[in-house]
Coordinates of C-alpha atoms in Angstrom, one line a residue:
M1 CA 71.5 13.2 -40.6
K2 CA 69.2 12.3 -37.7
Y3 CA 67.8 15.0 -35.5
P4 CA 69.0 14.6 -31.9
K5 CA 66.4 12.8 -29.7
E6 CA 66.5 15.6 -27.1
Y7 CA 65.6 18.2 -29.7
L8 CA 62.6 16.2 -30.9
D9 CA 61.6 15.5 -27.3
E10 CA 61.7 19.2 -26.6
I11 CA 59.2 19.9 -29.5
K12 CA 56.9 17.2 -28.2
T13 CA 57.2 18.6 -24.7
R14 CA 56.2 22.1 -25.8
L15 CA 53.3 21.0 -28.0
K16 CA 50.4 18.9 -26.8
V17 CA 49.1 16.5 -29.5
S18 CA 45.7 18.2 -29.2
T19 CA 47.2 21.6 -29.9
V20 CA 48.7 20.4 -33.2
V21 CA 45.7 18.2 -34.2
S22 CA 43.1 20.9 -33.4
K23 CA 44.5 23.1 -36.2
T24 CA 43.2 20.5 -38.6
V25 CA 40.5 18.6 -36.7
K26 CA 37.7 20.1 -34.5
L27 CA 38.1 18.3 -31.2
K28 CA 35.8 17.8 -28.2
K29 CA 36.9 16.7 -24.8
R30 CA 35.7 13.3 -23.7
G31 CA 37.1 12.1 -20.4
K32 CA 40.9 11.9 -20.6
E33 CA 40.8 12.1 -24.4
F34 CA 39.7 14.3 -27.2
V35 CA 37.5 13.1 -30.1
G36 CA 36.8 14.3 -33.6
L37 CA 36.0 13.3 -37.2
S38 CA 38.8 11.4 -38.9
P39 CA 41.0 13.6 -41.1
F40 CA 41.9 10.4 -43.1
K41 CA 38.3 9.4 -44.1
T42 CA 34.9 11.0 -44.6
E43 CA 32.7 10.0 -41.7
K44 CA 29.7 11.3 -39.7
T45 CA 30.4 9.6 -36.4
P46 CA 33.7 10.6 -34.7
S47 CA 36.2 7.8 -34.6
F48 CA 39.4 9.8 -34.2
T49 CA 40.9 10.2 -30.7
V50 CA 43.7 12.2 -29.2
N51 CA 45.5 11.4 -25.9
D52 CA 47.8 14.1 -24.7
E53 CA 49.0 12.1 -21.7
K54 CA 50.2 9.2 -23.9
E55 CA 51.2 11.6 -26.7
F56 CA 49.4 9.9 -29.6
Y57 CA 46.4 10.1 -31.9
H58 CA 44.5 7.1 -33.1
C59 CA 41.9 6.7 -35.8
F60 CA 39.6 3.7 -35.3
S61 CA 38.1 3.9 -38.8
T62 CA 41.5 3.7 -40.6
S63 CA 43.9 2.4 -37.9
E64 CA 46.1 5.5 -38.5
H65 CA 48.2 6.1 -35.3
G66 CA 51.1 8.2 -34.3
N67 CA 52.6 11.3 -32.7
I68 CA 52.6 15.0 -33.7
F69 CA 55.3 14.4 -36.4
D70 CA 53.3 11.5 -37.9
F71 CA 50.2 13.6 -38.0
V72 CA 51.7 16.6 -39.7
M73 CA 53.5 14.4 -42.2
K74 CA 50.3 12.5 -43.1
T75 CA 47.8 15.3 -43.2
Q76 CA 50.0 17.9 -44.9
N77 CA 52.1 15.5 -47.1
L78 CA 55.4 16.6 -45.6
R79 CA 58.7 14.8 -45.2
F80 CA 60.0 14.3 -41.7
G81 CA 62.5 17.2 -41.8
E82 CA 59.8 19.5 -43.1
A83 CA 57.5 18.4 -40.3
V84 CA 60.2 19.0 -37.7
K85 CA 60.8 22.6 -39.0
M86 CA 57.1 23.4 -39.0
L87 CA 56.5 22.1 -35.5
S88 CA 59.7 23.6 -34.1
N89 CA 58.5 27.0 -35.4
L90 CA 55.0 26.4 -33.8
A91 CA 56.8 25.5 -30.5
G92 CA 58.8 28.8 -30.6
M93 CA 62.1 27.0 -31.1
Q94 CA 65.0 27.9 -33.3
P95 CA 65.4 25.7 -36.5
Y96 CA 68.0 23.0 -35.9
T97 CA 71.3 23.5 -37.6
F98 CA 73.3 20.3 -38.0
S99 CA 77.0 20.2 -37.2
K100 CA 79.8 17.7 -36.6
Q101 CA 79.3 18.2 -32.9
D102 CA 75.7 16.8 -33.1
V103 CA 76.8 13.2 -33.5
E104 CA 79.4 13.6 -30.7
R105 CA 76.8 15.1 -28.4
E106 CA 74.2 12.4 -29.2
N107 CA 76.8 9.7 -28.5
K108 CA 77.9 11.4 -25.3
W109 CA 74.3 11.6 -24.1
K110 CA 73.8 7.9 -24.6
I111 CA 76.9 7.2 -22.4
Y112 CA 75.9 9.8 -19.8
K113 CA 72.4 8.5 -19.5
S114 CA 73.7 4.9 -19.1
I115 CA 76.1 5.9 -16.3
Y116 CA 73.5 7.8 -14.4
Q117 CA 71.0 4.9 -14.7
N118 CA 73.6 2.4 -13.5
F119 CA 74.5 4.7 -10.6
S120 CA 70.8 5.1 -9.6
D121 CA 70.0 1.4 -9.9
F122 CA 73.0 0.4 -7.8
Y123 CA 72.4 2.7 -4.9
K124 CA 68.7 2.1 -4.9
N125 CA 69.6 -1.5 -4.3
E126 CA 72.0 -0.5 -1.6
L127 CA 69.3 1.4 0.3
F128 CA 67.2 -1.8 0.4
K129 CA 69.9 -4.4 1.1
N130 CA 73.1 -2.8 2.6
E131 CA 73.2 -3.0 6.4
K132 CA 74.9 0.4 6.4
S133 CA 71.7 2.0 5.0
V134 CA 69.8 1.5 8.2
K135 CA 70.0 5.2 9.2
A136 CA 68.8 6.3 5.8
K137 CA 65.9 3.9 5.9
N138 CA 65.0 5.1 9.4
Y139 CA 65.0 8.7 8.3
L140 CA 62.7 7.9 5.4
K141 CA 60.3 6.0 7.7
E142 CA 60.3 8.9 10.1
R143 CA 59.2 11.1 7.2
G144 CA 56.4 8.8 6.6
L145 CA 57.7 7.1 3.4
S146 CA 57.4 3.5 2.6
G147 CA 58.9 1.2 0.0
V148 CA 56.2 2.3 -2.4
E149 CA 57.5 5.9 -2.4
V150 CA 61.1 4.8 -2.6
N151 CA 60.3 2.7 -5.7
N152 CA 58.1 5.4 -7.3
F153 CA 60.8 8.0 -7.0
N154 CA 63.8 5.6 -7.2
L155 CA 65.5 6.8 -4.1
G156 CA 68.8 5.4 -3.1
F157 CA 71.6 5.7 -0.5
V158 CA 75.3 6.2 -1.4
T159 CA 77.2 4.0 1.1
E160 CA 81.0 4.3 1.6
D161 CA 82.0 0.6 1.5
L162 CA 82.4 0.4 -2.3
D163 CA 84.4 2.5 -4.7
Y164 CA 81.8 2.7 -7.4
Y165 CA 84.1 4.9 -9.6
E166 CA 86.3 1.8 -10.0
V167 CA 83.3 -0.3 -10.9
L168 CA 82.3 2.2 -13.6
K169 CA 85.8 2.3 -15.0
K170 CA 85.3 -1.3 -16.2
D171 CA 82.7 -0.2 -18.7
Y172 CA 83.2 3.5 -19.3
D173 CA 85.9 5.9 -20.3
E174 CA 87.2 7.9 -17.3
E175 CA 86.6 11.2 -19.0
N176 CA 82.9 10.3 -19.5
I177 CA 82.6 9.3 -15.9
K178 CA 84.1 12.6 -14.7
D179 CA 81.8 14.6 -17.0
T180 CA 78.8 13.3 -15.1
G181 CA 79.7 15.2 -12.0
L182 CA 79.1 12.2 -9.8
F183 CA 82.6 12.2 -8.4
Y184 CA 85.4 14.6 -7.4
Y185 CA 89.1 13.9 -7.0
D186 CA 90.5 13.9 -3.5
E187 CA 94.1 15.1 -3.6
K188 CA 95.0 13.6 -0.2
K189 CA 93.5 10.2 -0.8
K190 CA 94.5 10.2 -4.5
K191 CA 91.2 8.8 -5.5
H192 CA 87.8 9.8 -6.9
I193 CA 85.1 10.2 -4.2
S194 CA 81.4 10.0 -4.7
R195 CA 79.9 13.5 -4.4
F196 CA 76.8 12.0 -2.8
R197 CA 78.5 9.7 -0.3
K198 CA 76.5 9.1 2.9
R199 CA 73.5 10.9 1.3
I200 CA 70.0 9.8 0.3
I201 CA 69.9 10.5 -3.5
F202 CA 66.9 11.7 -5.4
P203 CA 67.2 11.2 -9.2
I204 CA 66.3 14.3 -11.2
N205 CA 64.7 13.4 -14.6
N206 CA 64.4 15.4 -17.7
I207 CA 61.0 15.9 -19.3
S208 CA 61.3 12.5 -21.0
G209 CA 61.9 10.6 -17.8
N210 CA 65.7 10.1 -18.2
I211 CA 68.0 10.8 -15.3
I212 CA 70.1 13.9 -15.8
G213 CA 71.2 14.7 -12.2
F214 CA 70.7 14.0 -8.5
G215 CA 69.8 15.7 -5.3
G216 CA 71.4 14.5 -2.1
R217 CA 70.3 14.7 1.5
I218 CA 72.9 14.2 4.3
I219 CA 72.0 11.8 7.0
D220 CA 74.8 12.5 9.5
D221 CA 74.5 15.5 11.9
N222 CA 77.4 17.3 10.4
K223 CA 76.9 21.1 10.5
N224 CA 79.9 21.6 8.2
L225 CA 78.1 19.9 5.3
A226 CA 75.1 21.3 3.4
K227 CA 71.9 19.4 4.2
Y228 CA 71.0 19.2 0.5
I229 CA 73.2 19.3 -2.5
N230 CA 72.6 18.9 -6.3
S231 CA 74.6 17.6 -9.1
P232 CA 76.9 20.3 -10.6
E233 CA 75.7 21.6 -14.0
T234 CA 76.8 19.5 -16.9
L235 CA 76.3 19.5 -20.7
F236 CA 72.8 17.9 -20.1
F237 CA 71.8 19.3 -16.7
K238 CA 71.0 22.9 -16.1
K239 CA 69.2 23.6 -12.8
G240 CA 67.4 26.7 -14.1
S241 CA 65.9 24.8 -17.0
N242 CA 64.6 21.8 -15.1
L243 CA 62.1 21.0 -12.4
Y244 CA 62.0 18.0 -10.1
N245 CA 59.1 15.6 -10.9
L246 CA 58.0 17.5 -14.0
D247 CA 58.2 14.3 -16.1
K248 CA 55.4 12.9 -13.9
A249 CA 53.4 16.0 -13.2
R250 CA 53.1 17.1 -16.9
K251 CA 51.2 13.9 -17.6
L252 CA 48.3 15.2 -15.4
S253 CA 48.0 18.5 -17.3
N254 CA 45.2 17.2 -19.6
K255 CA 43.1 16.5 -16.5
L256 CA 44.1 19.4 -14.2
E257 CA 44.7 23.1 -14.8
Y258 CA 47.0 23.8 -11.9
V259 CA 50.3 22.6 -10.5
Y260 CA 51.8 22.9 -7.0
L261 CA 55.3 24.5 -6.8
V262 CA 57.1 23.4 -3.7
E263 CA 60.6 23.9 -2.3
G264 CA 62.1 20.4 -2.1
Y265 CA 62.3 16.8 -3.0
M266 CA 60.6 15.5 0.2
D267 CA 57.7 18.0 -0.3
V268 CA 57.0 16.5 -3.7
I269 CA 57.2 12.9 -2.5
G270 CA 55.1 13.7 0.6
L271 CA 52.4 15.2 -1.4
S272 CA 52.5 12.4 -3.9
K273 CA 52.1 9.9 -1.0
N274 CA 48.9 11.7 -0.2
G275 CA 47.5 11.5 -3.7
I276 CA 48.7 15.0 -4.9
E277 CA 50.9 14.2 -7.9
N278 CA 50.7 17.4 -9.9
T279 CA 53.7 18.8 -7.9
V280 CA 57.1 20.1 -8.9
A281 CA 60.1 21.6 -7.0
N282 CA 62.6 24.1 -8.4
L283 CA 65.8 22.4 -7.4
G284 CA 66.8 24.8 -4.7
T285 CA 67.3 27.8 -6.9
A286 CA 65.3 31.0 -7.4
L287 CA 62.5 30.3 -9.8
T288 CA 63.8 31.1 -13.3
N289 CA 62.0 32.5 -16.3
K290 CA 62.7 29.3 -18.2
Q291 CA 61.1 27.2 -15.4
I292 CA 58.0 29.5 -15.5
Q293 CA 57.7 29.1 -19.2
I294 CA 57.9 25.4 -19.0
L295 CA 55.1 25.2 -16.3
N296 CA 53.0 27.6 -18.3
Q297 CA 53.1 25.2 -21.3
F298 CA 51.3 22.6 -19.3
Y299 CA 49.3 24.4 -16.7
N300 CA 47.1 27.5 -16.5
H301 CA 47.7 28.1 -12.8
I302 CA 50.8 27.8 -10.6
I303 CA 50.1 27.4 -6.8
I304 CA 53.1 28.2 -4.7
C305 CA 53.4 26.1 -1.5
F306 CA 56.7 26.9 0.1
D307 CA 57.7 26.4 3.8
G308 CA 55.8 28.4 6.4
D309 CA 58.8 30.1 7.9
Q310 CA 60.1 33.6 7.2
S311 CA 62.5 32.4 4.5
G312 CA 59.7 30.5 2.9
Y313 CA 57.5 33.5 2.8
K314 CA 60.2 35.6 1.2
A315 CA 61.0 32.9 -1.4
A316 CA 57.3 32.5 -2.2
L317 CA 56.9 36.3 -2.7
R318 CA 59.9 36.4 -5.1
A319 CA 58.6 33.4 -7.0
A320 CA 55.2 35.1 -7.4
E321 CA 56.8 38.3 -8.6
N322 CA 58.8 36.4 -11.1
I323 CA 55.7 34.5 -12.4
I324 CA 53.7 37.8 -12.7
D325 CA 56.6 39.5 -14.6
E326 CA 57.1 36.6 -16.9
L327 CA 53.4 36.0 -17.8
K328 CA 52.0 39.5 -17.8
P329 CA 50.9 40.7 -21.3
D330 CA 53.4 42.7 -23.2

């Protein structure tokens, strides 16, 4: 039986290629990469390279190439399952126990991922082309964002002039659509309503870059509605275990030792616009131990940059206390 992709991705997320390879090969940093003598051939001049950002190794003398699983299998003569067990242990993860639910979960993930991607693509297009998105576009312009940032972060706007639930029903089972948390049922109107209607949406990606949820920012001046909302927690989206923009920020960890922790989506995008891309946001919740552990896997230093008001100061202090408690020596 195949290991679920998300389990294998989690191992790769926790272990840099250089961390695994350095247990066998003496590596030296050279620019964005590491170099060393080939483990596949006797040589005097290093021809073996490791790229953590792209998650692969390459040997120029033998053309051997692959990821951490390939490396362990080839250098230690292991089968794939044995390599997975070894690396999961190194990553501090529990061994995977297969069950009948695994196939169901994997199939459900494929459907869920597809629905979210379609939802994101459709409403990104609406932001650019629908006349009713003018207010949303004006808001983004006022915040200094251009089409470049909209494209980089795949922002969208959920208009009211189309029942997208009915569109999705043509291709997906209703139970699967409901499980995504994108819609809720309105008893009075007897129909499913988009949870993010009349909101700018910010796709939230997992560590591998797949959409697992959304944040939404209201455009209308309605004091009865929360300014920001997030997707409800689902089988694949847990707020306390994810960070906004981590999929992009982690790719810089081989060049930078620090990451900026900010409060919201717009903070991340604004900093990115100004060339600061090693930035994450904690999805509107108190910083959790899981989030701290994830950041610590990639970066040596966490710089807290919350809002400069009283609530921002208090939130920053709580976050700092949580980080110290989590990372202090036992």
